[in-house]
């Protein structure tokens, strides 16, 4: 089960994210893959931290202007581009396509998180919004 865990960069309730990943790990055991957007702050940061700490498979759709890393979902040629907002929205669309289910952690409106939610819903994916 590929479950996207995304959210705003300002989201700081790491306990909620950890508890959610722990619950998902218990439910799906080794069939769980946590997918996130690779932001260094907020919900993405904690999704990565706790997915790895809880020994879940982790995949990252980090933006094209960043460098490919050990968890990057896309090929080398996708990364290392010039910074542009369009890369974030392209990444959001690919992440929404890849996951089976999306969980969004939001304290405030985040254009990137809202965009990913819209893309997931367009593709018929179940979306849960946590505050």
Short mmCIF file of N, CA, C and O in Angstrom, two decimals:
data_model
loop_
_atom_site.label_atom_id
_atom_site.label_comp_id
_atom_site.label_asym_id
_atom_site.label_seq_id
_atom_site.Cartn_x
_atom_site.Cartn_y
_atom_site.Cartn_z
N UNK A 1 0.84 -1.17 0.00
CA UNK A 1 0.00 0.00 0.00
C UNK A 1 0.89 1.24 0.00
O UNK A 1 1.69 1.42 0.91
N UNK A 2 0.75 2.05 -1.01
CA UNK A 2 1.52 3.30 -1.11
C UNK A 2 0.69 4.42 -0.52
O UNK A 2 -0.34 4.80 -1.07
N UNK A 3 1.15 4.96 0.59
CA UNK A 3 0.42 6.01 1.26
C UNK A 3 1.25 7.28 1.28
O UNK A 3 2.36 7.30 1.82
N UNK A 4 0.71 8.31 0.66
CA UNK A 4 1.36 9.61 0.64
C UNK A 4 1.09 10.34 1.93
O UNK A 4 -0.06 10.43 2.38
N UNK A 5 2.14 10.84 2.55
CA UNK A 5 2.00 11.68 3.73
C UNK A 5 2.67 13.01 3.39
O UNK A 5 3.88 13.07 3.18
N UNK A 6 1.82 14.02 3.28
CA UNK A 6 2.29 15.34 2.86
C UNK A 6 1.74 16.38 3.83
O UNK A 6 0.99 16.05 4.73
N UNK A 7 2.08 17.63 3.60
CA UNK A 7 1.48 18.70 4.40
C UNK A 7 2.25 19.99 4.30
O UNK A 7 3.23 20.10 3.58
N UNK A 8 1.77 20.95 5.05
CA UNK A 8 2.36 22.28 4.99
C UNK A 8 3.75 22.28 5.63
O UNK A 8 4.06 21.45 6.48
N UNK A 9 4.54 23.22 5.19
CA UNK A 9 5.91 23.36 5.70
C UNK A 9 5.94 23.82 7.15
O UNK A 9 6.95 23.68 7.83
N UNK A 10 4.83 24.39 7.59
CA UNK A 10 4.77 24.90 8.97
C UNK A 10 4.19 23.89 9.94
O UNK A 10 4.13 24.15 11.14
N UNK A 11 3.77 22.72 9.45
CA UNK A 11 3.15 21.72 10.33
C UNK A 11 4.18 21.19 11.31
O UNK A 11 5.24 20.71 10.92
N UNK A 12 3.87 21.26 12.61
CA UNK A 12 4.84 20.87 13.63
C UNK A 12 4.37 19.77 14.58
O UNK A 12 5.11 19.41 15.50
N UNK A 13 3.18 19.22 14.39
CA UNK A 13 2.69 18.19 15.32
C UNK A 13 3.28 16.83 14.91
O UNK A 13 2.60 15.98 14.35
N UNK A 14 4.55 16.67 15.23
CA UNK A 14 5.24 15.45 14.83
C UNK A 14 4.66 14.21 15.51
O UNK A 14 4.71 13.12 14.95
N UNK A 15 4.09 14.36 16.68
CA UNK A 15 3.47 13.23 17.38
C UNK A 15 2.34 12.64 16.55
O UNK A 15 2.23 11.42 16.42
N UNK A 16 1.50 13.50 15.95
CA UNK A 16 0.40 13.01 15.12
C UNK A 16 0.90 12.23 13.92
O UNK A 16 0.34 11.21 13.55
N UNK A 17 1.96 12.73 13.31
CA UNK A 17 2.51 12.05 12.14
C UNK A 17 3.12 10.71 12.55
O UNK A 17 2.89 9.69 11.90
N UNK A 18 3.86 10.71 13.63
CA UNK A 18 4.45 9.46 14.10
C UNK A 18 3.38 8.43 14.44
O UNK A 18 3.48 7.27 14.06
N UNK A 19 2.34 8.86 15.15
CA UNK A 19 1.25 7.94 15.50
C UNK A 19 0.55 7.38 14.26
O UNK A 19 0.19 6.21 14.22
N UNK A 20 0.37 8.23 13.26
CA UNK A 20 -0.27 7.77 12.02
C UNK A 20 0.59 6.72 11.32
O UNK A 20 0.09 5.68 10.89
N UNK A 21 1.88 6.99 11.20
CA UNK A 21 2.76 6.03 10.54
C UNK A 21 2.83 4.73 11.34
O UNK A 21 2.82 3.64 10.77
N UNK A 22 2.88 4.83 12.67
CA UNK A 22 2.90 3.64 13.52
C UNK A 22 1.63 2.81 13.29
O UNK A 22 1.71 1.59 13.13
N UNK A 23 0.49 3.46 13.24
CA UNK A 23 -0.78 2.77 13.00
C UNK A 23 -0.78 2.10 11.62
O UNK A 23 -1.19 0.95 11.47
N UNK A 24 -0.31 2.82 10.61
CA UNK A 24 -0.25 2.26 9.25
C UNK A 24 0.70 1.07 9.18
O UNK A 24 0.42 0.07 8.53
N UNK A 25 1.82 1.18 9.87
CA UNK A 25 2.80 0.08 9.90
C UNK A 25 2.19 -1.16 10.53
O UNK A 25 2.38 -2.29 10.04
N UNK A 26 1.43 -1.00 11.60
CA UNK A 26 0.77 -2.14 12.24
C UNK A 26 -0.28 -2.75 11.33
O UNK A 26 -0.47 -3.96 11.34
N UNK A 27 -0.97 -1.92 10.56
CA UNK A 27 -2.02 -2.42 9.68
C UNK A 27 -1.48 -3.10 8.43
O UNK A 27 -1.94 -4.16 8.04
N UNK A 28 -0.49 -2.50 7.81
CA UNK A 28 0.00 -3.00 6.52
C UNK A 28 1.33 -3.74 6.60
O UNK A 28 1.81 -4.27 5.59
N UNK A 29 1.95 -3.76 7.76
CA UNK A 29 3.24 -4.42 8.01
C UNK A 29 4.23 -4.12 6.88
O UNK A 29 4.50 -2.96 6.59
N UNK A 30 4.77 -5.16 6.25
CA UNK A 30 5.80 -4.96 5.22
C UNK A 30 5.24 -4.54 3.87
O UNK A 30 6.00 -4.33 2.93
N UNK A 31 3.93 -4.43 3.76
CA UNK A 31 3.32 -3.99 2.50
C UNK A 31 3.12 -2.48 2.46
O UNK A 31 2.48 -1.97 1.55
N UNK A 32 3.68 -1.76 3.42
CA UNK A 32 3.52 -0.32 3.51
C UNK A 32 4.69 0.41 2.86
O UNK A 32 5.85 0.09 3.12
N UNK A 33 4.36 1.39 2.05
CA UNK A 33 5.36 2.31 1.49
C UNK A 33 4.87 3.72 1.79
O UNK A 33 3.78 4.10 1.38
N UNK A 34 5.67 4.48 2.52
CA UNK A 34 5.36 5.87 2.82
C UNK A 34 5.98 6.72 1.71
O UNK A 34 7.15 6.56 1.37
N UNK A 35 5.19 7.62 1.16
CA UNK A 35 5.62 8.47 0.05
C UNK A 35 5.45 9.92 0.48
O UNK A 35 4.40 10.29 1.03
N UNK A 36 6.45 10.74 0.23
CA UNK A 36 6.34 12.15 0.59
C UNK A 36 7.07 13.02 -0.42
O UNK A 36 7.69 12.51 -1.36
N UNK A 37 6.98 14.34 -0.20
CA UNK A 37 7.50 15.29 -1.18
C UNK A 37 8.91 15.77 -0.96
O UNK A 37 9.44 16.53 -1.76
N UNK A 38 9.54 15.37 0.12
CA UNK A 38 10.94 15.68 0.31
C UNK A 38 11.26 17.07 0.80
O UNK A 38 12.42 17.49 0.76
N UNK A 39 10.28 17.81 1.30
CA UNK A 39 10.58 19.13 1.86
C UNK A 39 11.35 18.94 3.17
O UNK A 39 11.11 17.98 3.90
N UNK A 40 12.24 19.85 3.46
CA UNK A 40 13.07 19.73 4.67
C UNK A 40 12.37 20.26 5.92
O UNK A 40 12.94 20.20 7.00
N UNK A 41 11.16 20.79 5.75
CA UNK A 41 10.42 21.34 6.88
C UNK A 41 9.03 20.72 6.95
O UNK A 41 8.53 20.15 5.99
N UNK A 42 8.41 20.85 8.11
CA UNK A 42 7.01 20.49 8.28
C UNK A 42 6.70 19.02 8.13
O UNK A 42 7.49 18.14 8.50
N UNK A 43 5.52 18.76 7.57
CA UNK A 43 4.98 17.40 7.49
C UNK A 43 5.89 16.45 6.70
O UNK A 43 6.07 15.30 7.10
N UNK A 44 6.44 16.89 5.59
CA UNK A 44 7.32 16.03 4.80
C UNK A 44 8.53 15.58 5.61
O UNK A 44 8.94 14.42 5.55
N UNK A 45 9.09 16.50 6.35
CA UNK A 45 10.27 16.18 7.18
C UNK A 45 9.95 15.07 8.18
O UNK A 45 10.71 14.11 8.32
N UNK A 46 8.81 15.19 8.86
CA UNK A 46 8.45 14.20 9.86
C UNK A 46 7.98 12.89 9.23
O UNK A 46 8.21 11.82 9.80
N UNK A 47 7.38 12.96 8.06
CA UNK A 47 6.99 11.73 7.36
C UNK A 47 8.24 10.90 7.07
O UNK A 47 8.26 9.68 7.31
N UNK A 48 9.27 11.54 6.58
CA UNK A 48 10.52 10.84 6.29
C UNK A 48 11.17 10.30 7.57
O UNK A 48 11.54 9.13 7.64
N UNK A 49 11.29 11.17 8.56
CA UNK A 49 11.94 10.79 9.82
C UNK A 49 11.29 9.55 10.42
O UNK A 49 11.98 8.58 10.74
N UNK A 50 9.97 9.56 10.55
CA UNK A 50 9.30 8.45 11.23
C UNK A 50 9.12 7.23 10.34
O UNK A 50 9.14 6.10 10.84
N UNK A 51 9.00 7.41 9.05
CA UNK A 51 8.95 6.25 8.15
C UNK A 51 10.26 5.46 8.28
O UNK A 51 10.25 4.23 8.40
N UNK A 52 11.37 6.17 8.28
CA UNK A 52 12.67 5.50 8.38
C UNK A 52 12.89 4.92 9.78
O UNK A 52 13.38 3.80 9.92
N UNK A 53 12.52 5.67 10.82
CA UNK A 53 12.69 5.17 12.19
C UNK A 53 11.85 3.92 12.44
O UNK A 53 12.27 3.04 13.19
N UNK A 54 10.68 3.85 11.83
CA UNK A 54 9.78 2.71 12.03
C UNK A 54 10.01 1.62 10.99
O UNK A 54 9.21 0.70 10.85
N UNK A 55 11.09 1.75 10.23
CA UNK A 55 11.51 0.74 9.27
C UNK A 55 10.47 0.47 8.16
O UNK A 55 10.20 -0.67 7.80
N UNK A 56 9.91 1.56 7.65
CA UNK A 56 8.97 1.46 6.52
C UNK A 56 9.74 1.73 5.23
O UNK A 56 10.75 2.45 5.24
N UNK A 57 9.28 1.18 4.15
CA UNK A 57 9.82 1.57 2.86
C UNK A 57 9.45 3.03 2.67
O UNK A 57 8.32 3.44 2.97
N UNK A 58 10.39 3.84 2.17
CA UNK A 58 10.15 5.27 2.01
C UNK A 58 10.56 5.70 0.61
O UNK A 58 11.65 5.36 0.15
N UNK A 59 9.68 6.45 -0.03
CA UNK A 59 9.95 6.99 -1.37
C UNK A 59 9.66 8.48 -1.35
O UNK A 59 8.69 8.93 -0.74
N UNK A 60 10.50 9.23 -2.05
CA UNK A 60 10.41 10.68 -2.03
C UNK A 60 10.29 11.25 -3.44
O UNK A 60 11.04 10.86 -4.32
N UNK A 61 9.34 12.14 -3.61
CA UNK A 61 9.21 12.88 -4.87
C UNK A 61 9.73 14.29 -4.61
O UNK A 61 8.96 15.25 -4.54
N UNK A 62 11.03 14.40 -4.46
CA UNK A 62 11.61 15.71 -4.23
C UNK A 62 11.61 16.51 -5.53
O UNK A 62 11.64 15.95 -6.62
N UNK A 63 11.53 17.85 -5.44
CA UNK A 63 11.41 18.70 -6.63
C UNK A 63 12.61 18.60 -7.57
O UNK A 63 13.72 18.27 -7.16
N UNK A 64 12.36 18.95 -8.82
CA UNK A 64 13.37 18.84 -9.88
C UNK A 64 14.59 19.73 -9.65
O UNK A 64 15.66 19.44 -10.15
N UNK A 65 14.45 20.82 -8.90
CA UNK A 65 15.60 21.70 -8.67
C UNK A 65 16.53 21.18 -7.57
O UNK A 65 17.60 21.73 -7.36
N UNK A 66 16.13 20.10 -6.90
CA UNK A 66 16.99 19.51 -5.88
C UNK A 66 17.84 18.40 -6.51
O UNK A 66 17.71 18.10 -7.69
N UNK A 67 18.68 17.81 -5.70
CA UNK A 67 19.50 16.70 -6.18
C UNK A 67 18.82 15.38 -5.86
O UNK A 67 18.13 15.25 -4.86
N UNK A 68 19.04 14.40 -6.70
CA UNK A 68 18.53 13.05 -6.46
C UNK A 68 19.19 12.51 -5.20
O UNK A 68 20.37 12.76 -4.94
N UNK A 69 18.42 11.78 -4.39
CA UNK A 69 18.99 11.17 -3.20
C UNK A 69 18.62 9.70 -3.14
O UNK A 69 17.97 9.18 -4.04
N UNK A 70 19.00 9.04 -2.08
CA UNK A 70 18.79 7.62 -1.90
C UNK A 70 17.31 7.22 -2.02
O UNK A 70 17.00 6.12 -2.44
N UNK A 71 16.41 8.13 -1.67
CA UNK A 71 14.98 7.81 -1.64
C UNK A 71 14.19 8.38 -2.82
O UNK A 71 12.99 8.18 -2.91
N UNK A 72 14.86 9.09 -3.71
CA UNK A 72 14.19 9.75 -4.84
C UNK A 72 13.49 8.75 -5.75
O UNK A 72 14.06 7.71 -6.09
N UNK A 73 12.28 9.10 -6.15
CA UNK A 73 11.46 8.22 -6.98
C UNK A 73 11.81 8.29 -8.46
O UNK A 73 11.56 7.35 -9.20
N UNK A 74 12.40 9.38 -8.88
CA UNK A 74 12.59 9.61 -10.31
C UNK A 74 14.05 9.45 -10.72
O UNK A 74 14.96 9.46 -9.90
N UNK A 75 14.27 9.34 -12.01
CA UNK A 75 15.60 9.09 -12.57
C UNK A 75 16.51 10.32 -12.45
O UNK A 75 16.03 11.44 -12.25
N UNK A 76 17.80 10.12 -12.59
CA UNK A 76 18.80 11.18 -12.44
C UNK A 76 18.52 12.41 -13.29
O UNK A 76 18.72 13.53 -12.83
N UNK A 77 18.09 12.23 -14.52
CA UNK A 77 17.90 13.35 -15.45
C UNK A 77 16.79 14.30 -14.99
O UNK A 77 16.75 15.45 -15.42
N UNK A 78 15.90 13.85 -14.13
CA UNK A 78 14.81 14.71 -13.64
C UNK A 78 15.35 15.80 -12.72
O UNK A 78 14.81 16.90 -12.66
N UNK A 79 16.42 15.53 -12.00
CA UNK A 79 16.91 16.42 -10.95
C UNK A 79 18.00 17.38 -11.44
O UNK A 79 18.55 17.22 -12.52
N UNK A 80 18.27 18.40 -10.60
CA UNK A 80 19.34 19.36 -10.88
C UNK A 80 18.95 20.49 -11.81
O UNK A 80 19.80 21.20 -12.34
N UNK A 81 17.65 20.70 -11.99
CA UNK A 81 17.18 21.78 -12.87
C UNK A 81 17.17 23.11 -12.11
O UNK A 81 17.30 23.15 -10.90
N UNK A 82 17.00 24.21 -12.87
CA UNK A 82 16.90 25.51 -12.25
C UNK A 82 15.62 25.60 -11.42
O UNK A 82 14.61 25.03 -11.80
N UNK A 83 15.66 26.34 -10.33
CA UNK A 83 14.49 26.50 -9.47
C UNK A 83 13.35 27.15 -10.25
O UNK A 83 13.55 28.17 -10.91
N UNK A 84 12.17 26.56 -10.17
CA UNK A 84 10.96 27.14 -10.75
C UNK A 84 9.76 26.53 -10.03
O UNK A 84 9.74 25.34 -9.73
N UNK A 85 8.76 27.34 -9.77
CA UNK A 85 7.56 26.88 -9.06
C UNK A 85 6.89 25.73 -9.81
O UNK A 85 6.35 24.82 -9.19
N UNK A 86 6.97 25.74 -11.13
CA UNK A 86 6.32 24.69 -11.91
C UNK A 86 6.81 23.29 -11.52
O UNK A 86 6.06 22.33 -11.62
N UNK A 87 8.05 23.17 -11.06
CA UNK A 87 8.57 21.86 -10.68
C UNK A 87 7.83 21.30 -9.46
O UNK A 87 7.64 20.10 -9.34
N UNK A 88 7.41 22.19 -8.56
CA UNK A 88 6.66 21.73 -7.38
C UNK A 88 5.31 21.14 -7.81
O UNK A 88 4.90 20.10 -7.33
N UNK A 89 4.62 21.83 -8.71
CA UNK A 89 3.31 21.37 -9.13
C UNK A 89 3.41 20.09 -9.97
O UNK A 89 2.58 19.21 -9.86
N UNK A 90 4.47 19.97 -10.75
CA UNK A 90 4.70 18.74 -11.51
C UNK A 90 4.96 17.58 -10.53
O UNK A 90 4.42 16.49 -10.68
N UNK A 91 5.76 17.84 -9.53
CA UNK A 91 6.07 16.83 -8.51
C UNK A 91 4.80 16.41 -7.79
O UNK A 91 4.56 15.22 -7.55
N UNK A 92 3.95 17.37 -7.44
CA UNK A 92 2.70 17.07 -6.73
C UNK A 92 1.81 16.14 -7.56
O UNK A 92 1.22 15.20 -7.04
N UNK A 93 1.74 16.40 -8.84
CA UNK A 93 0.93 15.58 -9.74
C UNK A 93 1.47 14.15 -9.82
O UNK A 93 0.70 13.18 -9.77
N UNK A 94 2.77 14.01 -9.93
CA UNK A 94 3.38 12.67 -10.00
C UNK A 94 3.19 11.91 -8.70
O UNK A 94 2.90 10.72 -8.71
N UNK A 95 3.34 12.60 -7.57
CA UNK A 95 3.14 11.96 -6.27
C UNK A 95 1.70 11.48 -6.15
O UNK A 95 1.45 10.34 -5.74
N UNK A 96 0.75 12.32 -6.52
CA UNK A 96 -0.68 11.96 -6.44
C UNK A 96 -1.00 10.76 -7.32
O UNK A 96 -1.81 9.91 -6.96
N UNK A 97 -0.35 10.66 -8.47
CA UNK A 97 -0.56 9.53 -9.37
C UNK A 97 0.01 8.24 -8.76
O UNK A 97 -0.59 7.17 -8.88
N UNK A 98 1.13 8.34 -8.09
CA UNK A 98 1.87 7.18 -7.58
C UNK A 98 1.20 6.52 -6.38
O UNK A 98 1.25 5.30 -6.23
N UNK A 99 0.59 7.31 -5.49
CA UNK A 99 0.06 6.76 -4.24
C UNK A 99 -1.31 6.10 -4.42
O UNK A 99 -2.03 6.40 -5.37
N UNK A 100 -1.63 5.23 -3.47
CA UNK A 100 -2.96 4.63 -3.41
C UNK A 100 -3.90 5.48 -2.55
O UNK A 100 -5.11 5.44 -2.73
N UNK A 101 -3.33 6.23 -1.64
CA UNK A 101 -4.07 6.90 -0.59
C UNK A 101 -3.23 8.11 -0.18
O UNK A 101 -2.01 8.03 -0.18
N UNK A 102 -3.87 9.22 0.19
CA UNK A 102 -3.14 10.43 0.56
C UNK A 102 -3.61 10.95 1.91
O UNK A 102 -4.81 11.09 2.14
N UNK A 103 -2.66 11.24 2.79
CA UNK A 103 -2.95 11.85 4.08
C UNK A 103 -2.22 13.19 4.10
O UNK A 103 -1.00 13.25 3.94
N UNK A 104 -2.99 14.28 4.31
CA UNK A 104 -2.42 15.63 4.31
C UNK A 104 -2.53 16.22 5.71
O UNK A 104 -3.62 16.28 6.28
N UNK A 105 -1.41 16.64 6.25
CA UNK A 105 -1.36 17.28 7.57
C UNK A 105 -1.23 18.79 7.35
O UNK A 105 -0.24 19.25 6.80
N UNK A 106 -2.27 19.52 7.79
CA UNK A 106 -2.28 20.97 7.55
C UNK A 106 -2.73 21.74 8.78
O UNK A 106 -3.72 21.38 9.40
N UNK A 107 -2.01 22.81 9.11
CA UNK A 107 -2.44 23.75 10.14
C UNK A 107 -2.95 25.02 9.47
O UNK A 107 -3.81 25.70 9.99
N UNK A 108 -2.36 25.33 8.34
CA UNK A 108 -2.73 26.52 7.57
C UNK A 108 -2.90 26.09 6.11
O UNK A 108 -2.48 25.00 5.73
N UNK A 109 -3.52 26.95 5.33
CA UNK A 109 -3.63 26.65 3.90
C UNK A 109 -2.27 26.73 3.25
O UNK A 109 -1.55 27.70 3.40
N UNK A 110 -1.95 25.69 2.55
CA UNK A 110 -0.68 25.60 1.84
C UNK A 110 -1.00 25.31 0.37
O UNK A 110 -1.66 24.31 0.07
N UNK A 111 -0.57 26.18 -0.52
CA UNK A 111 -0.92 26.01 -1.93
C UNK A 111 -0.41 24.69 -2.49
O UNK A 111 -1.10 24.03 -3.27
N UNK A 112 0.76 24.26 -2.07
CA UNK A 112 1.30 22.99 -2.55
C UNK A 112 0.51 21.80 -2.05
O UNK A 112 0.22 20.87 -2.81
N UNK A 113 0.14 21.82 -0.78
CA UNK A 113 -0.63 20.73 -0.21
C UNK A 113 -2.02 20.67 -0.84
O UNK A 113 -2.50 19.60 -1.22
N UNK A 114 -2.64 21.83 -1.00
CA UNK A 114 -3.97 21.90 -1.62
C UNK A 114 -3.89 21.40 -3.06
O UNK A 114 -4.77 20.65 -3.51
N UNK A 115 -2.84 21.75 -3.77
CA UNK A 115 -2.67 21.29 -5.15
C UNK A 115 -2.55 19.77 -5.20
O UNK A 115 -3.16 19.11 -6.05
N UNK A 116 -1.78 19.19 -4.29
CA UNK A 116 -1.61 17.73 -4.27
C UNK A 116 -2.93 17.04 -3.94
O UNK A 116 -3.27 16.02 -4.55
N UNK A 117 -3.69 17.61 -3.02
CA UNK A 117 -5.00 17.05 -2.67
C UNK A 117 -5.91 17.06 -3.90
O UNK A 117 -6.57 16.06 -4.21
N UNK A 118 -5.94 18.17 -4.61
CA UNK A 118 -6.78 18.27 -5.82
C UNK A 118 -6.37 17.25 -6.87
O UNK A 118 -7.21 16.62 -7.50
N UNK A 119 -5.06 17.09 -7.06
CA UNK A 119 -4.57 16.12 -8.05
C UNK A 119 -4.96 14.70 -7.65
O UNK A 119 -5.35 13.90 -8.49
N UNK A 120 -4.84 14.37 -6.37
CA UNK A 120 -5.20 13.04 -5.90
C UNK A 120 -6.69 12.78 -6.10
O UNK A 120 -7.09 11.69 -6.55
N UNK A 121 -7.50 13.76 -5.78
CA UNK A 121 -8.95 13.60 -5.95
C UNK A 121 -9.33 13.44 -7.42
O UNK A 121 -10.22 12.66 -7.74
N UNK A 122 -8.66 14.19 -8.29
CA UNK A 122 -8.91 14.05 -9.74
C UNK A 122 -8.66 12.62 -10.20
O UNK A 122 -9.30 12.12 -11.10
N UNK A 123 -7.71 11.98 -9.57
CA UNK A 123 -7.33 10.61 -9.94
C UNK A 123 -8.13 9.57 -9.16
O UNK A 123 -7.85 8.38 -9.23
N UNK A 124 -9.11 10.01 -8.39
CA UNK A 124 -9.97 9.09 -7.65
C UNK A 124 -9.35 8.50 -6.41
O UNK A 124 -9.81 7.47 -5.91
N UNK A 125 -8.29 9.11 -5.91
CA UNK A 125 -7.61 8.60 -4.71
C UNK A 125 -8.35 9.09 -3.46
O UNK A 125 -8.88 10.20 -3.43
N UNK A 126 -8.36 8.27 -2.43
CA UNK A 126 -8.94 8.67 -1.16
C UNK A 126 -7.98 9.62 -0.48
O UNK A 126 -6.77 9.39 -0.44
N UNK A 127 -8.53 10.71 0.06
CA UNK A 127 -7.74 11.75 0.73
C UNK A 127 -8.28 11.97 2.13
O UNK A 127 -9.49 12.10 2.32
N UNK A 128 -7.38 12.02 3.11
CA UNK A 128 -7.74 12.35 4.48
C UNK A 128 -6.93 13.59 4.86
O UNK A 128 -5.72 13.64 4.65
N UNK A 129 -7.63 14.57 5.41
CA UNK A 129 -6.97 15.80 5.85
C UNK A 129 -6.94 15.82 7.37
O UNK A 129 -7.97 15.71 8.02
N UNK A 130 -5.75 15.94 7.91
CA UNK A 130 -5.54 15.99 9.36
C UNK A 130 -5.14 17.41 9.74
O UNK A 130 -4.33 18.04 9.05
N UNK A 131 -5.68 17.90 10.83
CA UNK A 131 -5.33 19.25 11.28
C UNK A 131 -4.62 19.20 12.61
O UNK A 131 -4.52 18.18 13.23
#
